[in-house]
Tab-separated table of N, CA and C in Angstrom:
chain	number	residue	atom	x	y	z
A	25	ILE	N	-13.566	-8.562	5.189
A	25	ILE	CA	-13.841	-7.146	4.355
A	25	ILE	C	-14.324	-6.287	5.536
A	26	GLU	N	-15.573	-6.616	6.354
A	26	GLU	CA	-15.898	-5.596	7.025
A	26	GLU	C	-15.089	-4.791	7.918
A	27	ALA	N	-14.395	-5.936	8.734
A	27	ALA	CA	-13.223	-5.071	9.509
A	27	ALA	C	-12.235	-4.439	9.037
A	28	GLN	N	-11.860	-4.742	7.834
A	28	GLN	CA	-10.996	-3.781	6.812
A	28	GLN	C	-11.525	-2.301	6.760
A	29	VAL	N	-13.067	-2.568	6.319
A	29	VAL	CA	-13.411	-1.183	6.042
A	29	VAL	C	-13.600	-0.370	7.451
A	30	ASN	N	-13.969	-0.941	8.428
A	30	ASN	CA	-14.017	-0.258	9.703
A	30	ASN	C	-12.846	0.335	10.086
A	31	SER	N	-11.787	-0.477	9.903
A	31	SER	CA	-10.356	0.262	10.221
A	31	SER	C	-10.127	1.253	9.507
A	32	ALA	N	-10.281	1.312	8.057
A	32	ALA	CA	-10.074	2.263	7.353
A	32	ALA	C	-10.877	3.568	7.620
A	33	VAL	N	-12.253	3.555	7.953
A	33	VAL	CA	-12.905	4.659	8.419
A	33	VAL	C	-12.277	5.053	9.666
A	34	ALA	N	-11.900	4.190	10.661
A	34	ALA	CA	-11.447	4.763	11.986
A	34	ALA	C	-9.792	5.675	11.810
A	35	LEU	N	-9.394	5.414	10.723
A	35	LEU	CA	-7.898	5.859	10.619
A	35	LEU	C	-8.476	7.410	9.710
A	36	GLY	N	-9.386	7.262	8.966
A	36	GLY	CA	-10.026	8.558	8.192
A	36	GLY	C	-10.440	9.502	9.062
A	37	LEU	N	-11.387	8.958	10.377
A	37	LEU	CA	-11.858	9.802	11.147
A	37	LEU	C	-10.695	10.395	12.132
A	38	SER	N	-9.811	9.526	12.271
A	38	SER	CA	-8.528	9.869	13.321
A	38	SER	C	-7.806	11.006	12.840
A	39	SER	N	-7.768	11.078	11.478
A	39	SER	CA	-6.732	11.977	10.675
A	39	SER	C	-7.332	13.141	10.654
A	40	ALA	N	-8.791	13.214	10.436
A	40	ALA	CA	-9.559	14.491	10.282
A	40	ALA	C	-9.787	15.055	11.528
A	41	LEU	N	-9.899	14.384	12.665
A	41	LEU	CA	-10.369	14.886	13.899
A	41	LEU	C	-8.753	15.287	14.840
A	42	LEU	N	-8.105	14.449	14.926
A	42	LEU	CA	-7.096	14.470	15.876
A	42	LEU	C	-5.809	14.492	15.402
A	43	GLU	N	-5.134	13.600	14.300
A	43	GLU	CA	-3.684	13.474	13.952
A	43	GLU	C	-2.974	14.555	13.431
A	44	GLU	N	-1.881	14.804	13.950
A	44	GLU	CA	-1.200	15.712	13.582
A	44	GLU	C	0.604	15.393	13.694
A	45	VAL	N	1.284	15.366	12.531
A	45	VAL	CA	2.604	15.090	12.764
A	45	VAL	C	3.512	16.190	12.510
A	46	VAL	N	4.151	16.525	13.867
A	46	VAL	CA	4.925	17.691	13.984
A	46	VAL	C	6.327	17.460	13.924
A	47	TYR	N	6.917	18.296	13.160
A	47	TYR	CA	8.523	17.900	13.004
A	47	TYR	C	9.188	19.379	13.462
A	48	VAL	N	10.334	19.332	14.140
A	48	VAL	CA	11.070	20.675	14.489
A	48	VAL	C	12.486	19.806	13.868
A	49	ASP	N	12.809	20.968	13.128
A	49	ASP	CA	14.213	20.595	12.686
A	49	ASP	C	14.311	19.269	11.684
A	50	GLY	N	13.189	18.739	11.245
A	50	GLY	CA	13.056	17.600	10.427
A	50	GLY	C	12.946	16.542	11.448
A	51	MET	N	12.750	16.674	12.541
A	51	MET	CA	12.734	15.266	13.348
A	51	MET	C	11.373	15.243	13.806
A	52	PRO	N	10.488	14.128	13.755
A	52	PRO	CA	9.486	14.256	14.152
A	52	PRO	C	9.343	13.927	15.725
A	53	GLN	N	8.468	14.744	16.416
A	53	GLN	CA	8.186	14.995	17.696
A	53	GLN	C	7.538	13.700	18.221
A	54	ALA	N	6.626	13.276	17.783
A	54	ALA	CA	6.077	11.783	18.378
A	54	ALA	C	7.139	10.641	18.134
A	55	ARG	N	7.845	10.341	19.181
A	55	ARG	CA	8.606	9.368	18.956
A	55	ARG	C	8.340	7.811	19.123
A	56	ASN	N	6.941	7.512	19.655
A	56	ASN	CA	6.368	6.540	19.599
A	56	ASN	C	4.820	6.612	19.668
A	57	PHE	N	3.994	5.429	19.595
A	57	PHE	CA	2.541	5.788	19.241
A	57	PHE	C	1.927	6.292	20.595
A	58	ASP	N	2.798	6.180	21.748
A	58	ASP	CA	1.856	6.529	22.793
A	58	ASP	C	2.147	8.092	23.051
A	59	GLY	N	2.701	8.938	22.194
A	59	GLY	CA	2.744	10.110	21.995
A	59	GLY	C	1.908	10.886	20.983
A	60	TYR	N	1.236	9.927	20.204
A	60	TYR	CA	0.616	10.418	19.043
A	60	TYR	C	-0.711	10.078	19.070
A	61	PRO	N	-1.698	11.129	18.868
A	61	PRO	CA	-2.874	11.194	19.177
A	61	PRO	C	-3.825	10.413	18.264
A	62	ILE	N	-4.307	9.551	18.563
A	62	ILE	CA	-5.531	8.937	17.687
A	62	ILE	C	-6.502	8.732	18.250
A	63	LEU	N	-7.912	8.521	17.286
A	63	LEU	CA	-9.134	8.330	17.873
A	63	LEU	C	-9.254	7.281	18.638
A	64	PRO	N	-9.740	7.339	19.915
A	64	PRO	CA	-9.773	6.087	21.049
A	64	PRO	C	-11.128	5.292	20.618
A	65	PRO	N	-11.248	4.053	20.781
A	65	PRO	CA	-12.299	2.999	20.426
A	65	PRO	C	-13.573	3.748	20.853
A	66	ASP	N	-13.566	4.171	22.149
A	66	ASP	CA	-14.808	4.746	22.493
A	66	ASP	C	-15.446	5.846	21.920
A	67	ARG	N	-14.610	6.753	21.224
A	67	ARG	CA	-15.182	7.721	20.469
A	67	ARG	C	-15.430	7.832	19.094
A	68	MET	N	-15.297	6.177	18.436
A	68	MET	CA	-15.422	5.861	17.087
A	68	MET	C	-17.105	5.313	16.899
A	69	PRO	N	-17.727	6.286	16.219
A	69	PRO	CA	-19.029	5.850	15.814
A	69	PRO	C	-19.203	4.535	15.211
A	70	ARG	N	-20.222	4.263	15.031
A	70	ARG	CA	-20.749	3.165	14.658
A	70	ARG	C	-20.703	2.885	13.275
A	71	VAL	N	-20.329	2.105	12.317
A	71	VAL	CA	-19.852	2.023	11.049
A	71	VAL	C	-21.075	0.932	10.369
A	72	HIS	N	-21.526	1.078	9.285
A	72	HIS	CA	-22.272	0.233	8.762
A	72	HIS	C	-21.866	0.170	7.150
A	73	VAL	N	-21.084	-1.273	7.325
A	73	VAL	CA	-20.531	-1.690	5.958
A	73	VAL	C	-21.547	-2.404	5.270
A	74	ARG	N	-21.517	-2.196	3.951
A	74	ARG	CA	-22.445	-3.119	2.995
A	74	ARG	C	-21.435	-3.482	1.966
A	75	ILE	N	-21.345	-5.023	1.705
A	75	ILE	CA	-20.707	-5.613	0.899
A	75	ILE	C	-21.375	-5.683	-0.397
A	76	VAL	N	-20.959	-5.355	-1.482
A	76	VAL	CA	-21.704	-5.536	-2.491
A	76	VAL	C	-20.997	-5.981	-3.768
A	77	GLU	N	-21.455	-7.369	-4.164
A	77	GLU	CA	-20.766	-8.245	-4.979
A	77	GLU	C	-20.737	-7.518	-6.532
A	78	SER	N	-19.610	-7.622	-7.030
A	78	SER	CA	-19.571	-6.937	-8.368
A	78	SER	C	-19.270	-7.943	-9.547
A	79	GLY	N	-18.648	-9.116	-9.157
A	79	GLY	CA	-18.223	-9.929	-10.135
A	79	GLY	C	-16.976	-9.873	-10.642
A	80	ALA	N	-16.344	-8.770	-10.445
A	80	ALA	CA	-14.971	-8.416	-10.926
A	80	ALA	C	-14.233	-9.508	-10.009
A	81	PRO	N	-12.756	-9.783	-10.684
A	81	PRO	CA	-11.864	-10.399	-10.002
A	81	PRO	C	-11.554	-9.898	-8.366
A	82	MET	N	-11.117	-10.938	-7.632
A	82	MET	CA	-11.012	-10.573	-6.366
A	82	MET	C	-9.762	-9.574	-6.086
A	83	GLY	N	-9.933	-8.421	-5.482
A	83	GLY	CA	-8.583	-7.410	-5.288
A	83	GLY	C	-8.810	-7.053	-3.986
A	84	GLY	N	-7.711	-5.964	-3.650
A	84	GLY	CA	-7.684	-5.457	-2.226
A	84	GLY	C	-8.999	-4.696	-1.963
A	85	VAL	N	-8.852	-4.713	-0.789
A	85	VAL	CA	-10.224	-3.630	-0.342
A	85	VAL	C	-9.948	-2.918	1.006
A	86	GLY	N	-8.409	-2.897	1.319
A	86	GLY	CA	-7.863	-2.395	2.617
A	86	GLY	C	-7.947	-0.904	2.633
A	87	GLU	N	-7.647	-0.125	1.614
A	87	GLU	CA	-7.427	1.172	1.456
A	87	GLU	C	-8.938	1.878	1.297
A	88	PRO	N	-9.460	1.497	0.407
A	88	PRO	CA	-10.561	2.198	-0.460
A	88	PRO	C	-11.430	2.930	0.609
A	89	GLY	N	-11.464	2.474	1.526
A	89	GLY	CA	-12.411	3.152	2.706
A	89	GLY	C	-11.992	4.562	3.429
A	90	LEU	N	-10.611	4.525	3.163
A	90	LEU	CA	-10.065	5.606	3.883
A	90	LEU	C	-10.092	6.940	3.237
A	91	PRO	N	-9.897	7.133	1.764
A	91	PRO	CA	-9.384	8.324	1.482
A	91	PRO	C	-10.693	9.442	1.402
A	92	GLY	N	-12.199	8.680	1.096
A	92	GLY	CA	-13.134	9.851	1.648
A	92	GLY	C	-13.391	10.126	2.953
A	93	VAL	N	-13.031	9.595	3.936
A	93	VAL	CA	-13.622	10.100	4.973
A	93	VAL	C	-13.031	11.280	5.391
A	94	PRO	N	-11.747	11.902	5.387
A	94	PRO	CA	-11.430	13.254	5.742
A	94	PRO	C	-12.320	14.128	5.332
A	95	PRO	N	-12.207	14.171	3.844
A	95	PRO	CA	-13.092	15.059	3.066
A	95	PRO	C	-14.512	15.329	3.656
A	96	ALA	N	-15.414	14.138	3.752
A	96	ALA	CA	-16.579	14.493	4.084
A	96	ALA	C	-16.884	14.621	5.321
A	97	VAL	N	-15.711	14.432	6.532
A	97	VAL	CA	-15.965	14.926	7.910
A	97	VAL	C	-15.878	16.657	7.773
A	98	VAL	N	-14.702	16.890	7.184
A	98	VAL	CA	-14.338	18.534	6.970
A	98	VAL	C	-15.819	19.079	6.270
A	99	ASN	N	-16.167	18.370	4.963
A	99	ASN	CA	-17.386	19.017	4.498
A	99	ASN	C	-18.475	19.260	5.422
A	100	ALA	N	-18.753	18.415	6.192
A	100	ALA	CA	-19.827	18.477	7.025
A	100	ALA	C	-19.627	19.326	8.110
A	101	ALA	N	-18.443	19.556	8.653
A	101	ALA	CA	-18.256	20.587	9.749
A	101	ALA	C	-18.278	22.007	8.915
A	102	SER	N	-17.841	22.103	7.700
A	102	SER	CA	-18.121	23.278	6.815
A	102	SER	C	-19.474	23.692	6.951
A	103	VAL	N	-20.225	22.765	6.371
A	103	VAL	CA	-21.818	23.007	6.259
A	103	VAL	C	-22.087	23.327	7.561
A	104	LEU	N	-22.001	22.647	8.781
A	104	LEU	CA	-22.525	22.985	9.877
A	104	LEU	C	-22.247	24.495	10.460
A	105	THR	N	-20.735	24.784	10.033
A	105	THR	CA	-20.479	25.962	10.957
A	105	THR	C	-20.361	27.122	9.821
A	106	GLY	N	-20.649	27.082	8.466
A	106	GLY	CA	-20.619	28.147	7.414
A	106	GLY	C	-19.222	28.405	7.169
A	107	GLN	N	-18.100	27.991	7.748
A	107	GLN	CA	-16.717	28.249	7.628
A	107	GLN	C	-16.039	27.378	6.545
A	108	ARG	N	-15.108	28.110	5.904
A	108	ARG	CA	-14.348	27.288	5.009
A	108	ARG	C	-13.209	26.427	5.991
A	109	ILE	N	-12.870	25.219	5.719
A	109	ILE	CA	-11.915	24.686	6.360
A	109	ILE	C	-10.841	24.328	5.659
A	110	ARG	N	-9.734	24.767	5.916
A	110	ARG	CA	-8.389	24.587	5.061
A	110	ARG	C	-7.190	23.805	5.683
A	111	SER	N	-7.510	23.193	6.796
A	111	SER	CA	-6.370	22.746	7.431
A	111	SER	C	-7.062	21.529	8.401
A	112	LEU	N	-6.062	20.771	8.756
A	112	LEU	CA	-6.606	19.326	9.760
A	112	LEU	C	-5.202	19.548	10.795
A	113	PRO	N	-5.477	18.882	11.863
A	113	PRO	CA	-6.897	18.358	12.322
A	113	PRO	C	-7.687	19.205	12.729
A	114	LEU	N	-9.078	18.857	12.885
A	114	LEU	CA	-10.119	19.734	13.103
A	114	LEU	C	-10.042	20.129	14.699
A	115	SER	N	-9.559	19.325	15.610
A	115	SER	CA	-9.446	19.681	16.859
A	115	SER	C	-8.644	20.814	17.219
A	116	LYS	N	-7.658	21.317	16.153
A	116	LYS	CA	-6.944	22.365	16.381
A	116	LYS	C	-7.302	23.686	15.758
A	117	LEU	N	-8.710	23.361	15.280
A	117	LEU	CA	-9.306	24.744	14.812
A	117	LEU	C	-10.311	25.206	15.725
A	118	ASP	N	-10.505	26.647	15.781
A	118	ASP	CA	-11.443	27.261	16.448
A	118	ASP	C	-12.932	27.509	15.619
A	119	LEU	N	-13.609	26.533	15.809
A	119	LEU	CA	-14.819	26.266	14.846
A	119	LEU	C	-16.064	26.637	15.317
A	120	LYS	N	-16.702	27.982	14.979
A	120	LYS	CA	-17.904	28.500	15.782
A	120	LYS	C	-19.144	27.405	15.318
A	121	GLY	N	-20.099	26.996	16.174
A	121	GLY	CA	-20.907	26.201	15.907
A	121	GLY	C	-20.557	24.831	16.007
A	122	MET	N	-19.560	24.553	16.432
A	122	MET	CA	-19.251	22.923	16.605
A	122	MET	C	-19.243	22.803	18.245
A	123	GLU	N	-19.423	23.606	19.277
A	123	GLU	CA	-19.346	23.260	20.507
A	123	GLU	C	-20.501	22.508	20.935
A	124	GLY	N	-19.935	21.614	22.042
A	124	GLY	CA	-21.162	20.699	22.505
A	124	GLY	C	-21.367	19.589	21.639
């Protein structure tokens, strides 16, 4: 479970910070993973996962960790810079106050 949540957080961070799917005439420009930017492991922050037993029947846990990550990152960057952010990835934006 912990590894699944860590992976979901990594995917969410990568999508917020770096990932961009570019199409030209309906064709994706990244034809393989080596041409697609993802967050490298050495830039991944430490994630603290806490497993809380609920007593509910067992179910999936792979995806629930992902959807909240990009909005949380964007909201933090918005608060830090005082700018509204309306597009991703953040690496493509000129955000004042995010240097360094």
